[in-house]
PDB file of C-alpha atoms in Angstrom:
ATOM      1  CA  MET A 266      75.953  59.715  59.325  1.00  0.00           C
ATOM      2  CA  GLN A 267      75.492  62.465  56.618  1.00  0.00           C
ATOM      3  CA  LEU A 268      73.521  59.886  54.545  1.00  0.00           C
ATOM      4  CA  GLU A 269      71.123  59.004  57.454  1.00  0.00           C
ATOM      5  CA  GLN A 270      70.562  62.782  57.786  1.00  0.00           C
ATOM      6  CA  ARG A 271      70.122  63.109  54.347  1.00  0.00           C
ATOM      7  CA  SER A 272      67.452  60.177  53.879  1.00  0.00           C
ATOM      8  CA  ARG A 273      65.298  61.523  56.904  1.00  0.00           C
ATOM      9  CA  THR A 274      65.139  64.926  55.384  1.00  0.00           C
ATOM     10  CA  THR A 275      64.114  63.419  51.964  1.00  0.00           C
ATOM     11  CA  GLU A 276      61.265  61.574  53.621  1.00  0.00           C
ATOM     12  CA  ALA A 277      59.820  64.484  55.383  1.00  0.00           C
ATOM     13  CA  ASP A 278      59.844  66.536  52.142  1.00  0.00           C
ATOM     14  CA  TRP A 279      58.162  64.044  49.935  1.00  0.00           C
ATOM     15  CA  SER A 280      54.761  63.264  51.000  1.00  0.00           C
ATOM     16  CA  GLY A 281      54.446  60.564  48.459  1.00  0.00           C
ATOM     17  CA  THR A 282      51.271  61.505  46.357  1.00  0.00           C
ATOM     18  CA  ILE A 283      50.851  62.884  43.008  1.00  0.00           C
ATOM     19  CA  PRO A 284      47.817  64.885  42.417  1.00  0.00           C
ATOM     20  CA  ASN A 285      45.046  63.526  39.810  1.00  0.00           C
ATOM     21  CA  ALA A 286      45.033  64.900  36.351  1.00  0.00           C
ATOM     22  CA  PHE A 287      41.814  63.876  34.829  1.00  0.00           C
ATOM     23  CA  ASP A 288      41.627  66.542  32.099  1.00  0.00           C
ATOM     24  CA  GLY A 289      38.410  68.099  30.953  1.00  0.00           C
ATOM     25  CA  ARG A 290      40.117  69.571  27.979  1.00  0.00           C
ATOM     26  CA  ILE A 291      41.014  66.211  26.536  1.00  0.00           C
ATOM     27  CA  VAL A 292      37.510  64.924  27.241  1.00  0.00           C
ATOM     28  CA  GLY A 293      36.225  68.080  25.270  1.00  0.00           C
ATOM     29  CA  VAL A 294      38.354  67.134  22.441  1.00  0.00           C
ATOM     30  CA  VAL A 295      37.172  63.498  22.272  1.00  0.00           C
ATOM     31  CA  VAL A 296      33.567  64.501  22.702  1.00  0.00           C
ATOM     32  CA  VAL A 297      34.110  67.113  19.458  1.00  0.00           C
ATOM     33  CA  LEU A 298      36.013  64.239  17.337  1.00  0.00           C
ATOM     34  CA  ALA A 299      33.478  61.457  18.419  1.00  0.00           C
ATOM     35  CA  GLY A 300      30.671  63.721  17.314  1.00  0.00           C
ATOM     36  CA  LEU A 301      32.022  64.880  13.919  1.00  0.00           C
ATOM     37  CA  ALA A 302      33.127  61.033  13.207  1.00  0.00           C
ATOM     38  CA  ALA A 303      29.582  59.746  14.333  1.00  0.00           C
ATOM     39  CA  SER A 304      27.919  62.494  11.968  1.00  0.00           C
ATOM     40  CA  LEU A 305      29.608  60.758   9.174  1.00  0.00           C
ATOM     41  CA  ASN A 306      27.616  57.482   9.954  1.00  0.00           C
ATOM     42  CA  VAL A 307      24.049  59.506   9.978  1.00  0.00           C
ATOM     43  CA  PRO A 308      23.646  59.645   6.057  1.00  0.00           C
ATOM     44  CA  TYR A 309      24.461  55.941   5.636  1.00  0.00           C
ATOM     45  CA  GLY A 310      23.321  54.191   8.640  1.00  0.00           C
ATOM     46  CA  GLY A 311      20.683  56.660  10.264  1.00  0.00           C
ATOM     47  CA  LEU A 312      20.412  58.309  13.514  1.00  0.00           C
ATOM     48  CA  SER A 313      20.429  55.183  15.324  1.00  0.00           C
ATOM     49  CA  LEU A 314      24.044  54.144  14.055  1.00  0.00           C
ATOM     50  CA  GLY A 315      25.199  57.641  14.309  1.00  0.00           C
ATOM     51  CA  VAL A 316      24.275  57.774  18.018  1.00  0.00           C
ATOM     52  CA  ALA A 317      25.731  54.106  18.535  1.00  0.00           C
ATOM     53  CA  ALA A 318      28.981  55.314  16.727  1.00  0.00           C
ATOM     54  CA  PHE A 319      29.138  58.587  19.000  1.00  0.00           C
ATOM     55  CA  VAL A 320      28.735  56.328  22.257  1.00  0.00           C
ATOM     56  CA  LEU A 321      31.273  53.797  21.161  1.00  0.00           C
ATOM     57  CA  LEU A 322      34.038  56.521  20.175  1.00  0.00           C
ATOM     58  CA  LEU A 323      33.083  58.605  23.246  1.00  0.00           C
ATOM     59  CA  THR A 324      33.620  55.586  25.568  1.00  0.00           C
ATOM     60  CA  GLY A 325      36.782  54.717  23.733  1.00  0.00           C
ATOM     61  CA  GLY A 326      38.379  58.257  24.023  1.00  0.00           C
ATOM     62  CA  VAL A 327      37.464  58.752  27.843  1.00  0.00           C
ATOM     63  CA  ILE A 328      39.076  55.122  28.319  1.00  0.00           C
ATOM     64  CA  GLY A 329      41.848  56.052  26.353  1.00  0.00           C
ATOM     65  CA  HIS A 330      42.279  59.237  28.450  1.00  0.00           C
ATOM     66  CA  VAL A 331      41.825  57.798  31.750  1.00  0.00           C
ATOM     67  CA  LEU A 332      44.362  55.074  31.008  1.00  0.00           C
ATOM     68  CA  GLY A 333      47.001  57.746  29.608  1.00  0.00           C
ATOM     69  CA  GLU A 334      46.600  59.745  32.649  1.00  0.00           C
ATOM     70  CA  ARG A 335      47.159  56.764  34.886  1.00  0.00           C
ATOM     71  CA  GLN A 336      50.256  55.716  32.826  1.00  0.00           C
ATOM     72  CA  LEU A 337      51.511  59.151  33.066  1.00  0.00           C
ATOM     73  CA  ARG A 338      50.913  59.590  36.599  1.00  0.00           C
ATOM     74  CA  ARG A 339      52.390  56.315  37.356  1.00  0.00           C
ATOM     75  CA  LEU A 340      55.615  57.206  35.805  1.00  0.00           C
ATOM     76  CA  THR A 341      55.717  60.575  37.452  1.00  0.00           C
ATOM     77  CA  ASP A 342      55.288  58.955  40.826  1.00  0.00           C
ATOM     78  CA  GLY A 343      57.879  56.471  39.978  1.00  0.00           C
ATOM     79  CA  LEU A 344      60.313  59.418  39.018  1.00  0.00           C
ATOM     80  CA  VAL A 345      59.854  61.368  41.987  1.00  0.00           C
ATOM     81  CA  ALA A 346      60.155  58.291  44.345  1.00  0.00           C
ATOM     82  CA  HIS A 347      63.465  57.300  42.429  1.00  0.00           C
ATOM     83  CA  TRP A 348      65.091  60.688  42.686  1.00  0.00           C
ATOM     84  CA  SER A 349      64.013  61.150  46.188  1.00  0.00           C
ATOM     85  CA  ALA A 350      65.263  57.648  47.367  1.00  0.00           C
ATOM     86  CA  ALA A 351      68.546  58.404  45.378  1.00  0.00           C
ATOM     87  CA  GLY A 352      69.161  61.551  47.639  1.00  0.00           C
ATOM     88  CA  GLY A 353      67.368  64.510  45.824  1.00  0.00           C
ATOM     89  CA  THR A 354      65.486  66.676  47.748  1.00  0.00           C
ATOM     90  CA  VAL A 355      61.741  66.942  46.469  1.00  0.00           C
ATOM     91  CA  ASP A 356      59.555  69.651  48.166  1.00  0.00           C
ATOM     92  CA  GLY A 357      56.531  68.641  46.559  1.00  0.00           C
ATOM     93  CA  VAL A 358      54.593  67.950  43.351  1.00  0.00           C
ATOM     94  CA  THR A 359      51.727  70.261  41.905  1.00  0.00           C
ATOM     95  CA  ARG A 360      49.364  69.703  38.869  1.00  0.00           C
ATOM     96  CA  SER A 361      50.081  72.256  36.113  1.00  0.00           C
ATOM     97  CA  ALA A 362      48.680  72.519  32.692  1.00  0.00           C
ATOM     98  CA  ASN A 363      50.022  73.750  29.339  1.00  0.00           C
ATOM     99  CA  GLY A 364      47.969  73.482  26.223  1.00  0.00           C
ATOM    100  CA  MET A 365      46.705  69.788  25.787  1.00  0.00           C
ATOM    101  CA  ARG A 366      49.401  68.306  27.702  1.00  0.00           C
ATOM    102  CA  THR A 367      48.942  66.695  31.412  1.00  0.00           C
ATOM    103  CA  GLU A 368      51.556  67.848  33.564  1.00  0.00           C
ATOM    104  CA  TRP A 369      52.945  67.980  37.106  1.00  0.00           C
ATOM    105  CA  THR A 370      55.243  70.356  38.499  1.00  0.00           C
ATOM    106  CA  VAL A 371      58.174  68.650  40.713  1.00  0.00           C
ATOM    107  CA  HIS A 372      59.546  71.285  43.405  1.00  0.00           C
ATOM    108  CA  THR A 373      63.110  70.254  44.007  1.00  0.00           C
ATOM    109  CA  SER A 374      65.966  71.745  45.917  1.00  0.00           C
ATOM    110  CA  VAL A 375      67.789  72.638  42.405  1.00  0.00           C
ATOM    111  CA  GLY A 376      64.671  73.947  40.626  1.00  0.00           C
ATOM    112  CA  ASP A 377      61.158  72.989  39.234  1.00  0.00           C
ATOM    113  CA  VAL A 378      61.176  70.057  37.035  1.00  0.00           C
ATOM    114  CA  THR A 379      58.189  69.734  34.658  1.00  0.00           C
ATOM    115  CA  VAL A 380      56.878  65.973  34.135  1.00  0.00           C
ATOM    116  CA  GLY A 381      54.127  65.169  31.620  1.00  0.00           C
ATOM    117  CA  GLY A 382      52.652  64.736  28.436  1.00  0.00           C
ATOM    118  CA  ILE A 383      49.730  63.656  26.186  1.00  0.00           C
ATOM    119  CA  ALA A 384      47.514  61.680  28.297  1.00  0.00           C
ATOM    120  CA  LEU A 385      45.933  59.616  25.672  1.00  0.00           C
ATOM    121  CA  VAL A 386      46.777  55.784  25.505  1.00  0.00           C
ATOM    122  CA  PRO A 387      47.569  55.095  21.971  1.00  0.00           C
ATOM    123  CA  ILE A 388      49.810  58.279  21.392  1.00  0.00           C
ATOM    124  CA  ALA A 389      50.772  58.934  25.154  1.00  0.00           C
ATOM    125  CA  ARG A 390      54.395  60.379  25.573  1.00  0.00           C
ATOM    126  CA  LEU A 391      56.285  61.198  28.494  1.00  0.00           C
ATOM    127  CA  SER A 392      58.099  64.587  28.461  1.00  0.00           C
ATOM    128  CA  VAL A 393      60.357  66.051  31.196  1.00  0.00           C
ATOM    129  CA  GLU A 394      61.663  69.587  31.181  1.00  0.00           C
ATOM    130  CA  TYR A 395      64.044  71.202  33.346  1.00  0.00           C
ATOM    131  CA  GLN A 396      65.471  74.811  33.034  1.00  0.00           C
ATOM    132  CA  GLY A 397      64.056  75.336  29.741  1.00  0.00           C
ATOM    133  CA  VAL A 398      65.422  72.052  28.119  1.00  0.00           C
ATOM    134  CA  GLY A 399      63.181  69.255  27.595  1.00  0.00           C
ATOM    135  CA  ASP A 400      62.986  65.647  26.088  1.00  0.00           C
ATOM    136  CA  SER A 401      60.100  63.291  25.398  1.00  0.00           C
ATOM    137  CA  VAL A 402      59.957  59.428  24.923  1.00  0.00           C
ATOM    138  CA  ASP A 403      56.988  57.082  24.243  1.00  0.00           C
ATOM    139  CA  ALA A 404      55.191  56.488  27.592  1.00  0.00           C
ATOM    140  CA  SER A 405      55.407  52.498  26.826  1.00  0.00           C
ATOM    141  CA  ASP A 406      59.242  52.800  26.142  1.00  0.00           C
ATOM    142  CA  ALA A 407      59.397  54.999  29.317  1.00  0.00           C
ATOM    143  CA  GLU A 408      57.920  52.125  31.201  1.00  0.00           C
ATOM    144  CA  ALA A 409      60.016  49.310  29.666  1.00  0.00           C
ATOM    145  CA  ASN A 410      63.256  51.256  30.552  1.00  0.00           C
ATOM    146  CA  PHE A 411      62.304  53.282  33.508  1.00  0.00           C
ATOM    147  CA  ASP A 412      65.443  52.756  35.841  1.00  0.00           C
ATOM    148  CA  THR A 413      67.678  53.914  33.061  1.00  0.00           C
ATOM    149  CA  ILE A 414      65.590  56.770  32.395  1.00  0.00           C
ATOM    150  CA  ALA A 415      64.928  57.560  36.194  1.00  0.00           C
ATOM    151  CA  ASP A 416      69.013  57.321  36.773  1.00  0.00           C
ATOM    152  CA  GLU A 417      69.696  59.474  33.688  1.00  0.00           C
ATOM    153  CA  LEU A 418      67.228  62.200  34.734  1.00  0.00           C
ATOM    154  CA  TYR A 419      68.402  62.213  38.176  1.00  0.00           C
ATOM    155  CA  GLU A 420      72.041  62.582  37.148  1.00  0.00           C
ATOM    156  CA  GLU A 421      71.393  65.177  34.767  1.00  0.00           C
ATOM    157  CA  ILE A 422      68.869  67.334  37.143  1.00  0.00           C
ATOM    158  CA  PHE A 423      70.255  66.755  40.664  1.00  0.00           C
ATOM    159  CA  GLU A 424      74.076  66.245  40.025  1.00  0.00           C
ATOM    160  CA  PHE A 425      74.592  68.366  37.080  1.00  0.00           C
ATOM    161  CA  GLY A 426      71.826  70.671  37.718  1.00  0.00           C
ATOM    162  CA  ALA A 427      73.438  71.268  41.235  1.00  0.00           C
ATOM    163  CA  SER A 428      77.021  71.741  40.193  1.00  0.00           C
ATOM    164  CA  ALA A 429      75.944  74.213  37.151  1.00  0.00           C
ATOM    165  CA  ARG A 430      73.919  76.256  39.835  1.00  0.00           C
ATOM    166  CA  GLY A 431      76.817  76.374  42.230  1.00  0.00           C
ATOM    167  CA  ARG A 432      79.106  78.110  39.733  1.00  0.00           C
TER     168      ARG A 432
END
């Protein structure tokens, strides 16, 4: 009977949406780096080659950011859904930012959990921080071993975290 009540409250607490996290700071860095790299082509290939290199590098960088943001958002959504389905109380998810990292703060009954990383596809990493302790893993590795990672994080945050708080 208690499990049924828990699942009903979990559904009511978690709305099921993760805020979008397209980050202008990362796009700004991509623009600057594309401009610097393209400027190296101007003396050797002329202005037209420099402009073509800038457009190519800028397009690749923006696509890399969009794909990285989608990957981190998908992982965050999966973690929150997994934790909620396992019985953890998730009150909501808000977008946060720290330096060049794209982050979401997951508000839970045992405290806030920060999930995010660098949202640029070739170097995308998933990082999770809870009570000042964090860990990170390559985002593609996190997708490949998602169930194991989600179970371990649930145990560490909701089971161990709740028992440590109760002391």
